[in-house]
């Protein structure tokens, strides 16, 4: 009985192989050997860290649409050129401009004391003094009856869970994006949340929020986690009044740019493998882990490929995307601009999850290209990277294009401590381990080089697909 299924399986396999053979994507041995050398060279290089240090030191924080954002664009253009990229250009991206000027909060009355908070991106300005009503989670606030919070400040005390893959941010970011609208529906005059973060420092975490159409926005802010603890303890003693004063808001339209650099391919230069990160950052820190690292490590990976004697067949395109933080404006603009060239985009991967080591790799490419994906995984394996089909998705800025059908890959970073620093004053260069960043550069260089050397494609074509969320 054992023999029959084996024979059956073998003959099916043979038939399948015969059918699939003309389209099966594969990577030549010579390219695998070159990528193995590239991996070791990149591991020993400090280039990714140097580029990240340059951006975060010379430009510092770069809120989308700010003067510093414009300087970051100039920095990226000059850096691509200095790194020897063959072609460098800018693509315009427009979006509404949001400004932060100041924010203060304090408990008033018997237990008067200051509170550490930060306005959420998109919040209007305003000063509110009112009683605080605490909700354990988003569902509890969403269940509050209309009108039940008139003249009150709604406070969601959801505690975000720490996880290597950042799973806790799913709910953490929902509390930030949906909480304000739920507060307004219940009649609240302002919105407070425990920061979407996993640290215990007095550093509140900012991030974009949005208000549902038809609602009048109210001042919305995040408390540092120890301040959320403090407020909760005070509430246990009795009613608490808080005064919060936010000066921030929308101010016209801004123009920024996606900055693109290319290392020209040897024999199929019109086809590209795309890697990148986002150039903008939030303003309290210097945007080192989010996402100076992503820009630095992908720029370095491309530059190291450019220095090789044996260039890959296809072009390596590195994109420093504009304004990811406030709504993927750069990623959406890129997809709109290049949609007719979707088939020329062989495979894409974005780095936007800090600077921790990469531990897993996969690609959403179709079955006929999975042999090549496996070959890439084999060269990544000595870096401590596992091939994990079925886990992970495209990074944020490439997701609008992946939704149209661009083939993508995911190089997942260890984000265990990412949300200790994310969107806070603590997002600074010292949080990056140069050796971990070099491992990232090695992984992206190997990935891009091999994808650009493959015989056959990875399935990019105009189609409506829903890629998994990273
Ligand atoms: Zn980011
Ligand atoms: Zn971010």
Coordinates of C-alpha atoms and ligand atoms in Angstrom, one line a residue:
X1 CA 0.0 0.0 0.0
X2 CA 2.9 2.3 0.6
X3 CA 4.3 1.9 -2.9
X4 CA 1.2 3.0 -4.8
X5 CA 0.9 6.5 -3.3
X6 CA 4.6 7.0 -3.8
X7 CA 4.4 6.0 -7.5
X8 CA 1.4 8.2 -7.9
X9 CA 3.1 11.1 -6.2
X10 CA 6.2 10.7 -8.3
X11 CA 4.3 10.6 -11.5
X12 CA 2.3 13.7 -10.5
X13 CA 5.5 15.4 -9.5
X14 CA 7.1 14.5 -12.9
X15 CA 4.0 15.8 -14.8
X16 CA 4.0 19.0 -12.7
X17 CA 7.7 19.5 -13.2
X18 CA 7.3 19.1 -17.0
X19 CA 4.4 21.6 -17.1
X20 CA 6.0 24.1 -14.7
X21 CA 9.5 23.9 -16.0
X22 CA 9.3 26.7 -18.6
X23 CA 8.2 29.2 -16.1
X24 CA 9.9 28.1 -12.9
X25 CA 12.1 30.9 -11.7
X26 CA 15.6 30.0 -10.6
X27 CA 18.8 31.7 -9.6
X28 CA 22.1 30.7 -11.4
X29 CA 24.8 29.1 -9.2
X30 CA 27.2 31.9 -10.1
X31 CA 24.9 34.5 -8.6
X32 CA 24.5 32.4 -5.5
X33 CA 28.2 32.2 -5.1
X34 CA 28.6 36.0 -5.6
X35 CA 25.8 36.7 -3.1
X36 CA 27.5 34.5 -0.5
X37 CA 30.6 36.7 -0.8
X38 CA 28.5 39.8 -0.7
X39 CA 26.8 38.6 2.5
X40 CA 30.2 38.3 4.3
X41 CA 31.4 41.6 3.0
X42 CA 28.2 43.4 4.1
X43 CA 28.4 41.8 7.6
X44 CA 31.9 43.3 8.0
X45 CA 30.8 46.7 6.7
X46 CA 29.7 49.6 8.9
X47 CA 28.1 51.5 6.0
X48 CA 24.5 51.1 7.0
X49 CA 25.2 52.5 10.5
X50 CA 27.3 55.4 9.0
X51 CA 24.4 56.4 6.7
X52 CA 21.9 56.2 9.5
X53 CA 24.2 58.3 11.8
X54 CA 24.5 60.9 9.1
X55 CA 20.8 61.3 8.6
X56 CA 19.9 61.3 12.3
X57 CA 22.8 63.6 13.2
X58 CA 22.7 66.1 10.3
X59 CA 19.0 66.3 9.8
X60 CA 17.6 65.1 13.1
X61 CA 13.8 64.8 13.5
X62 CA 12.0 65.3 10.2
X63 CA 8.2 65.7 10.6
X64 CA 6.6 65.3 7.1
X65 CA 6.2 68.7 5.5
X66 CA 8.6 70.5 7.9
X67 CA 11.7 72.5 7.0
X68 CA 13.7 69.5 8.3
X69 CA 11.8 67.1 5.9
X70 CA 12.9 69.2 3.0
X71 CA 16.5 69.0 4.3
X72 CA 16.1 65.3 4.6
X73 CA 15.2 65.1 0.9
X74 CA 18.3 67.1 -0.1
X75 CA 20.3 64.8 2.3
X76 CA 19.0 61.6 0.6
X77 CA 19.6 63.0 -2.9
X78 CA 23.2 63.9 -2.0
X79 CA 23.9 60.7 -0.1
X80 CA 22.7 58.5 -3.0
X81 CA 25.1 60.4 -5.3
X82 CA 28.0 60.2 -2.8
X83 CA 27.4 56.4 -2.5
X84 CA 27.9 56.0 -6.3
X85 CA 24.4 55.4 -7.4
X86 CA 24.1 55.6 -11.2
X87 CA 20.8 57.5 -11.3
X88 CA 19.1 59.6 -8.6
X89 CA 15.8 61.5 -8.8
X90 CA 12.9 63.0 -6.9
X91 CA 9.2 62.3 -7.2
X92 CA 6.8 64.9 -5.8
X93 CA 4.4 63.9 -3.0
X94 CA 1.7 66.3 -1.7
X95 CA -0.2 66.0 1.5
X96 CA -1.9 68.2 4.2
X97 CA 0.7 69.7 6.6
X98 CA 0.3 69.1 10.3
X99 CA 2.3 71.1 12.9
X100 CA 3.0 70.6 16.6
X101 CA 3.8 73.7 18.6
X102 CA 3.3 72.8 22.3
X103 CA 1.4 70.6 24.6
X104 CA 0.8 70.6 28.4
X105 CA -1.4 68.7 30.8
X106 CA -1.9 68.6 34.5
X107 CA -4.2 67.2 37.1
X108 CA -6.1 70.1 38.8
X109 CA -7.6 70.4 42.3
X110 CA -6.5 68.6 45.5
X111 CA -3.9 66.3 43.8
X112 CA -2.7 68.9 41.4
X113 CA 0.4 67.8 39.4
X114 CA 1.8 67.8 35.8
X115 CA 1.2 64.9 33.4
X116 CA 3.5 63.9 30.6
X117 CA 1.6 63.7 27.3
X118 CA 2.0 64.3 23.6
X119 CA -0.6 65.4 21.0
X120 CA -1.5 62.7 18.4
X121 CA -0.7 63.6 14.8
X122 CA -3.8 65.1 13.2
X123 CA -5.2 66.5 16.5
X124 CA -6.6 70.0 16.5
X125 CA -5.5 72.6 19.0
X126 CA -7.5 73.3 22.1
X127 CA -7.6 73.7 25.9
X128 CA -10.0 71.5 27.8
X129 CA -10.4 71.3 31.6
X130 CA -12.8 68.5 32.5
X131 CA -13.4 65.4 34.5
X132 CA -11.7 62.2 33.2
X133 CA -13.7 59.0 32.5
X134 CA -11.6 55.9 32.2
X135 CA -12.2 53.0 29.9
X136 CA -10.3 49.7 30.1
X137 CA -10.2 49.3 26.3
X138 CA -11.4 50.5 22.9
X139 CA -14.5 48.3 22.9
X140 CA -15.6 49.8 26.2
X141 CA -15.4 53.4 24.9
X142 CA -17.1 52.3 21.6
X143 CA -20.0 50.9 23.7
X144 CA -20.4 54.2 25.6
X145 CA -23.9 55.7 24.8
X146 CA -24.1 58.8 22.7
X147 CA -24.1 61.9 24.9
X148 CA -22.8 60.0 27.9
X149 CA -19.5 61.9 27.9
X150 CA -20.6 65.4 27.3
X151 CA -18.2 67.8 29.0
X152 CA -15.8 65.0 29.9
X153 CA -12.4 63.7 28.8
X154 CA -12.5 60.1 27.6
X155 CA -9.4 58.1 28.6
X156 CA -8.6 54.6 27.3
X157 CA -6.2 52.7 29.5
X158 CA -5.3 49.9 27.2
X159 CA -1.9 48.4 27.9
X160 CA 0.0 47.2 24.8
X161 CA 1.6 43.8 24.9
X162 CA 5.3 43.2 24.1
X163 CA 6.0 40.8 21.2
X164 CA 8.9 40.0 18.9
X165 CA 6.7 40.5 15.8
X166 CA 5.0 43.6 17.2
X167 CA 1.6 41.9 17.3
X168 CA 0.5 44.1 20.3
X169 CA 0.7 47.2 18.0
X170 CA -2.4 46.0 16.1
X171 CA -4.6 46.9 19.0
X172 CA -2.3 49.7 20.3
X173 CA -2.6 51.6 17.0
X174 CA -6.3 51.0 16.8
X175 CA -6.7 52.7 20.2
X176 CA -4.9 55.6 18.7
X177 CA -6.7 55.8 15.3
X178 CA -10.3 54.9 16.4
X179 CA -10.4 56.1 20.0
X180 CA -10.9 59.8 19.2
X181 CA -13.9 59.2 17.0
X182 CA -15.5 56.9 19.6
X183 CA -14.9 59.6 22.2
X184 CA -16.6 62.3 20.0
X185 CA -19.6 60.0 19.3
X186 CA -20.1 59.7 23.1
X187 CA -19.9 63.5 23.4
X188 CA -16.4 63.9 24.9
X189 CA -14.6 67.2 24.8
X190 CA -11.2 65.6 24.5
X191 CA -9.4 62.3 24.2
X192 CA -6.6 60.7 26.2
X193 CA -5.0 57.3 25.8
X194 CA -2.2 55.3 27.5
X195 CA 0.6 55.4 24.9
X196 CA 0.8 52.6 22.4
X197 CA 4.2 51.5 23.8
X198 CA 5.9 48.9 25.9
X199 CA 8.3 51.0 28.0
X200 CA 8.0 52.3 31.5
X201 CA 9.5 55.8 30.9
X202 CA 8.0 59.2 31.1
X203 CA 8.1 59.4 27.3
X204 CA 4.6 59.6 25.6
X205 CA 4.3 58.0 22.2
X206 CA 2.9 60.1 19.4
X207 CA 1.5 58.8 16.1
X208 CA -1.2 59.7 13.6
X209 CA -4.9 59.6 14.4
X210 CA -7.9 60.3 12.3
X211 CA -11.4 61.5 12.8
X212 CA -14.4 59.9 11.0
X213 CA -16.1 62.0 8.4
X214 CA -18.9 64.2 9.8
X215 CA -17.4 64.4 13.3
X216 CA -15.9 67.6 14.8
X217 CA -12.3 66.7 15.9
X218 CA -11.4 67.2 19.6
X219 CA -7.9 67.6 21.2
X220 CA -6.4 64.1 21.3
X221 CA -3.2 63.0 23.1
X222 CA -1.3 60.1 24.5
X223 CA 0.0 59.9 28.1
X224 CA 3.3 58.4 29.0
X225 CA 2.7 54.9 30.5
X226 CA 3.7 55.9 34.1
X227 CA 1.4 58.9 33.8
X228 CA -1.4 56.6 32.7
X229 CA -0.7 54.5 35.8
X230 CA -0.7 57.7 37.9
X231 CA -4.0 58.9 36.5
X232 CA -5.6 55.4 37.1
X233 CA -4.4 55.4 40.7
X234 CA -5.9 59.0 41.2
X235 CA -9.1 57.9 39.6
X236 CA -9.3 55.1 42.2
X237 CA -9.4 57.7 44.9
X238 CA -12.2 59.7 43.3
X239 CA -13.1 62.0 40.5
X240 CA -10.2 63.6 38.7
X241 CA -10.1 66.8 36.7
X242 CA -7.4 67.3 34.0
X243 CA -6.5 70.4 32.1
X244 CA -4.9 69.7 28.7
X245 CA -3.7 72.4 26.4
X246 CA -2.6 71.4 22.9
X247 CA -1.3 73.8 20.3
X248 CA -1.1 72.0 17.0
X249 CA -3.1 71.4 13.9
X250 CA -3.4 71.4 10.1
X251 CA -1.8 74.2 8.2
X252 CA -2.2 74.1 4.4
X253 CA -0.6 71.7 1.9
X254 CA 3.0 70.5 1.9
X255 CA 5.2 69.2 -0.9
X256 CA 7.8 66.6 -0.2
X257 CA 9.5 63.9 -2.3
X258 CA 10.2 60.3 -2.7
X259 CA 13.9 60.1 -3.3
X260 CA 15.0 57.3 -5.6
X261 CA 18.4 55.9 -6.3
X262 CA 19.4 53.2 -8.8
X263 CA 22.3 50.8 -9.2
X264 CA 21.9 49.9 -12.9
X265 CA 21.5 46.3 -13.9
X266 CA 23.9 44.7 -16.3
X267 CA 21.6 43.0 -18.9
X268 CA 18.0 43.8 -17.9
X269 CA 18.4 47.4 -16.6
X270 CA 14.7 48.3 -17.3
X271 CA 13.6 45.7 -14.7
X272 CA 14.0 46.6 -11.0
X273 CA 14.1 45.0 -7.6
X274 CA 12.9 47.6 -5.1
X275 CA 14.0 48.1 -1.5
X276 CA 13.6 51.0 0.8
X277 CA 12.4 52.7 3.9
X278 CA 10.7 56.0 4.8
X279 CA 12.5 59.2 5.1
X280 CA 10.1 61.2 7.3
X281 CA 9.9 60.6 11.1
X282 CA 7.9 61.8 14.1
X283 CA 9.4 64.8 15.8
X284 CA 10.2 64.0 19.5
X285 CA 13.3 61.8 18.8
X286 CA 15.6 61.8 15.8
X287 CA 13.8 59.0 13.9
X288 CA 16.7 56.5 14.2
X289 CA 14.9 53.2 14.5
X290 CA 11.8 54.7 12.7
X291 CA 12.9 54.8 10.1
X292 CA 16.4 56.2 9.7
X293 CA 17.6 52.6 10.0
X294 CA 15.4 51.4 7.1
X295 CA 16.7 54.1 4.9
X296 CA 20.3 53.6 6.0
X297 CA 20.4 49.9 5.6
X298 CA 18.7 49.7 2.2
X299 CA 20.9 52.6 0.8
X300 CA 23.9 50.6 2.1
X301 CA 22.7 47.3 0.6
X302 CA 22.3 49.0 -2.8
X303 CA 25.7 50.7 -2.6
X304 CA 27.5 47.5 -1.7
X305 CA 25.9 45.8 -4.7
X306 CA 27.0 48.7 -6.8
X307 CA 30.6 48.1 -5.7
X308 CA 30.6 44.5 -6.9
X309 CA 32.6 43.4 -9.9
X310 CA 29.7 41.3 -11.1
X311 CA 26.6 43.5 -11.3
X312 CA 23.2 41.6 -11.2
X313 CA 21.1 41.5 -14.4
X314 CA 18.4 43.8 -13.1
X315 CA 18.5 47.2 -11.6
X316 CA 18.4 47.7 -7.8
X317 CA 16.1 50.6 -7.0
X318 CA 16.2 52.1 -3.5
X319 CA 13.4 54.4 -2.5
X320 CA 13.4 56.7 0.5
X321 CA 9.6 57.2 0.8
X322 CA 8.0 60.5 1.8
X323 CA 5.5 60.9 4.7
X324 CA 4.8 57.3 5.7
X325 CA 3.8 58.4 9.2
X326 CA 0.7 60.4 8.4
X327 CA -0.9 58.0 5.9
X328 CA 1.5 56.3 3.5
X329 CA 1.5 59.3 1.2
X330 CA 4.9 58.4 -0.4
X331 CA 3.9 54.8 -0.9
X332 CA 0.6 55.7 -2.5
X333 CA 2.2 58.3 -4.8
X334 CA 4.8 55.8 -5.9
X335 CA 2.1 53.2 -6.7
X336 CA 0.1 55.8 -8.7
X337 CA 3.1 57.0 -10.6
X338 CA 4.5 53.6 -11.5
X339 CA 1.4 51.5 -11.9
X340 CA 1.9 51.0 -15.6
X341 CA 5.4 49.6 -14.9
X342 CA 4.2 47.1 -12.3
X343 CA 5.6 44.2 -14.3
X344 CA 9.0 45.8 -14.4
X345 CA 9.0 45.7 -10.6
X346 CA 10.3 42.2 -10.1
X347 CA 10.2 42.0 -6.3
X348 CA 10.1 44.5 -3.5
X349 CA 10.8 44.6 0.2
X350 CA 10.7 47.5 2.7
X351 CA 12.4 47.9 6.1
X352 CA 10.3 49.8 8.6
X353 CA 10.4 48.0 11.9
X354 CA 13.4 49.3 13.7
X355 CA 17.0 48.0 13.6
X356 CA 16.7 44.6 15.3
X357 CA 18.1 41.5 13.7
X358 CA 16.1 39.9 10.9
X359 CA 14.9 36.5 11.9
X360 CA 12.5 35.4 9.2
X361 CA 12.0 35.7 5.5
X362 CA 9.2 34.9 3.0
X363 CA 7.8 36.1 -0.2
X364 CA 4.3 36.2 -1.5
X365 CA 5.5 35.3 -5.0
X366 CA 3.5 32.6 -6.8
X367 CA 4.4 28.9 -6.6
X368 CA 6.5 28.8 -9.8
X369 CA 8.9 31.4 -8.2
X370 CA 9.1 29.7 -4.8
X371 CA 12.2 27.7 -5.9
X372 CA 14.1 30.9 -6.3
X373 CA 12.7 32.2 -3.0
X374 CA 14.0 29.1 -1.4
X375 CA 17.4 29.7 -3.0
X376 CA 17.4 33.2 -1.5
X377 CA 16.4 31.7 1.9
X378 CA 19.4 29.3 1.8
X379 CA 21.9 32.2 1.4
X380 CA 20.1 34.1 4.2
X381 CA 20.1 31.1 6.6
X382 CA 23.7 31.6 7.9
X383 CA 22.5 35.1 9.1
X384 CA 20.1 33.4 11.5
X385 CA 17.1 34.0 9.2
X386 CA 14.5 31.2 8.9
X387 CA 12.3 30.7 5.8
X388 CA 8.8 31.1 7.1
X389 CA 6.2 30.7 4.3
X390 CA 2.8 32.1 5.5
X391 CA 4.1 34.6 8.0
X392 CA 4.7 38.3 7.5
X393 CA 3.6 40.7 4.8
X394 CA 4.9 43.7 2.7
X395 CA 6.1 46.8 4.6
X396 CA 3.8 49.8 4.7
X397 CA 5.1 51.9 1.9
X398 CA 5.1 49.0 -0.7
X399 CA 1.7 47.8 0.4
X400 CA -0.3 50.1 -1.9
X401 CA 1.6 48.7 -4.8
X402 CA 1.5 45.2 -3.5
X403 CA -2.3 45.6 -3.4
X404 CA -2.2 46.3 -7.1
X405 CA -0.2 43.1 -7.7
X406 CA 3.5 43.9 -7.2
X407 CA 5.4 40.8 -5.9
X408 CA 6.8 41.4 -2.4
X409 CA 9.0 39.8 0.2
X410 CA 9.2 40.3 3.9
X411 CA 12.4 40.3 6.0
X412 CA 11.1 40.4 9.5
X413 CA 13.0 42.2 12.2
X414 CA 13.1 41.4 15.9
X415 CA 10.8 44.1 17.3
X416 CA 10.9 43.0 21.0
X417 CA 12.1 46.4 22.2
X418 CA 10.9 48.5 19.2
X419 CA 7.8 49.8 21.0
X420 CA 9.9 51.0 24.0
X421 CA 11.2 53.8 21.7
X422 CA 8.8 54.1 18.8
X423 CA 7.5 57.6 18.2
X424 CA 9.1 58.9 21.5
X425 CA 12.1 61.2 22.4
X426 CA 14.0 57.9 22.9
X427 CA 14.1 57.1 19.2
X428 CA 17.7 58.0 18.9
X429 CA 20.9 56.5 17.3
X430 CA 22.2 55.0 20.5
X431 CA 19.3 52.5 20.4
X432 CA 20.8 50.9 17.3
X433 CA 23.3 48.0 17.6
X434 CA 25.7 48.5 14.7
X435 CA 26.2 44.7 14.4
X436 CA 22.5 44.0 14.2
X437 CA 22.2 46.8 11.5
X438 CA 25.0 45.2 9.5
X439 CA 23.1 41.9 9.6
X440 CA 20.1 43.7 8.1
X441 CA 22.3 45.2 5.4
X442 CA 23.7 41.8 4.6
X443 CA 20.2 40.3 4.4
X444 CA 18.9 43.1 2.1
X445 CA 22.0 43.0 -0.1
X446 CA 21.7 39.2 -0.6
X447 CA 17.9 39.4 -1.2
X448 CA 18.2 42.2 -3.7
X449 CA 21.2 40.8 -5.5
X450 CA 19.6 37.3 -5.9
X451 CA 16.2 38.6 -6.9
X452 CA 17.9 40.8 -9.5
X453 CA 19.9 37.8 -10.8
X454 CA 17.0 35.3 -11.2
X455 CA 16.1 33.7 -14.5
X456 CA 12.3 34.2 -14.6
X457 CA 10.0 36.5 -12.7
X458 CA 8.3 36.7 -9.3
X459 CA 4.8 37.3 -10.6
X460 CA 4.3 41.0 -10.5
X461 CA 1.2 41.9 -12.7
X462 CA -1.7 44.2 -12.4
X463 CA -4.3 42.4 -10.3
X464 CA -6.3 43.2 -7.3
X465 CA -4.8 41.3 -4.4
X466 CA -5.0 41.7 -0.6
X467 CA -1.6 41.1 0.8
X468 CA -1.4 40.2 4.5
X469 CA -0.7 43.0 7.0
X470 CA 2.9 43.2 8.3
Ligands
LIG1 ZN1 8.0 53.7 10.3
LIG2 ZN1 6.4 55.3 12.7

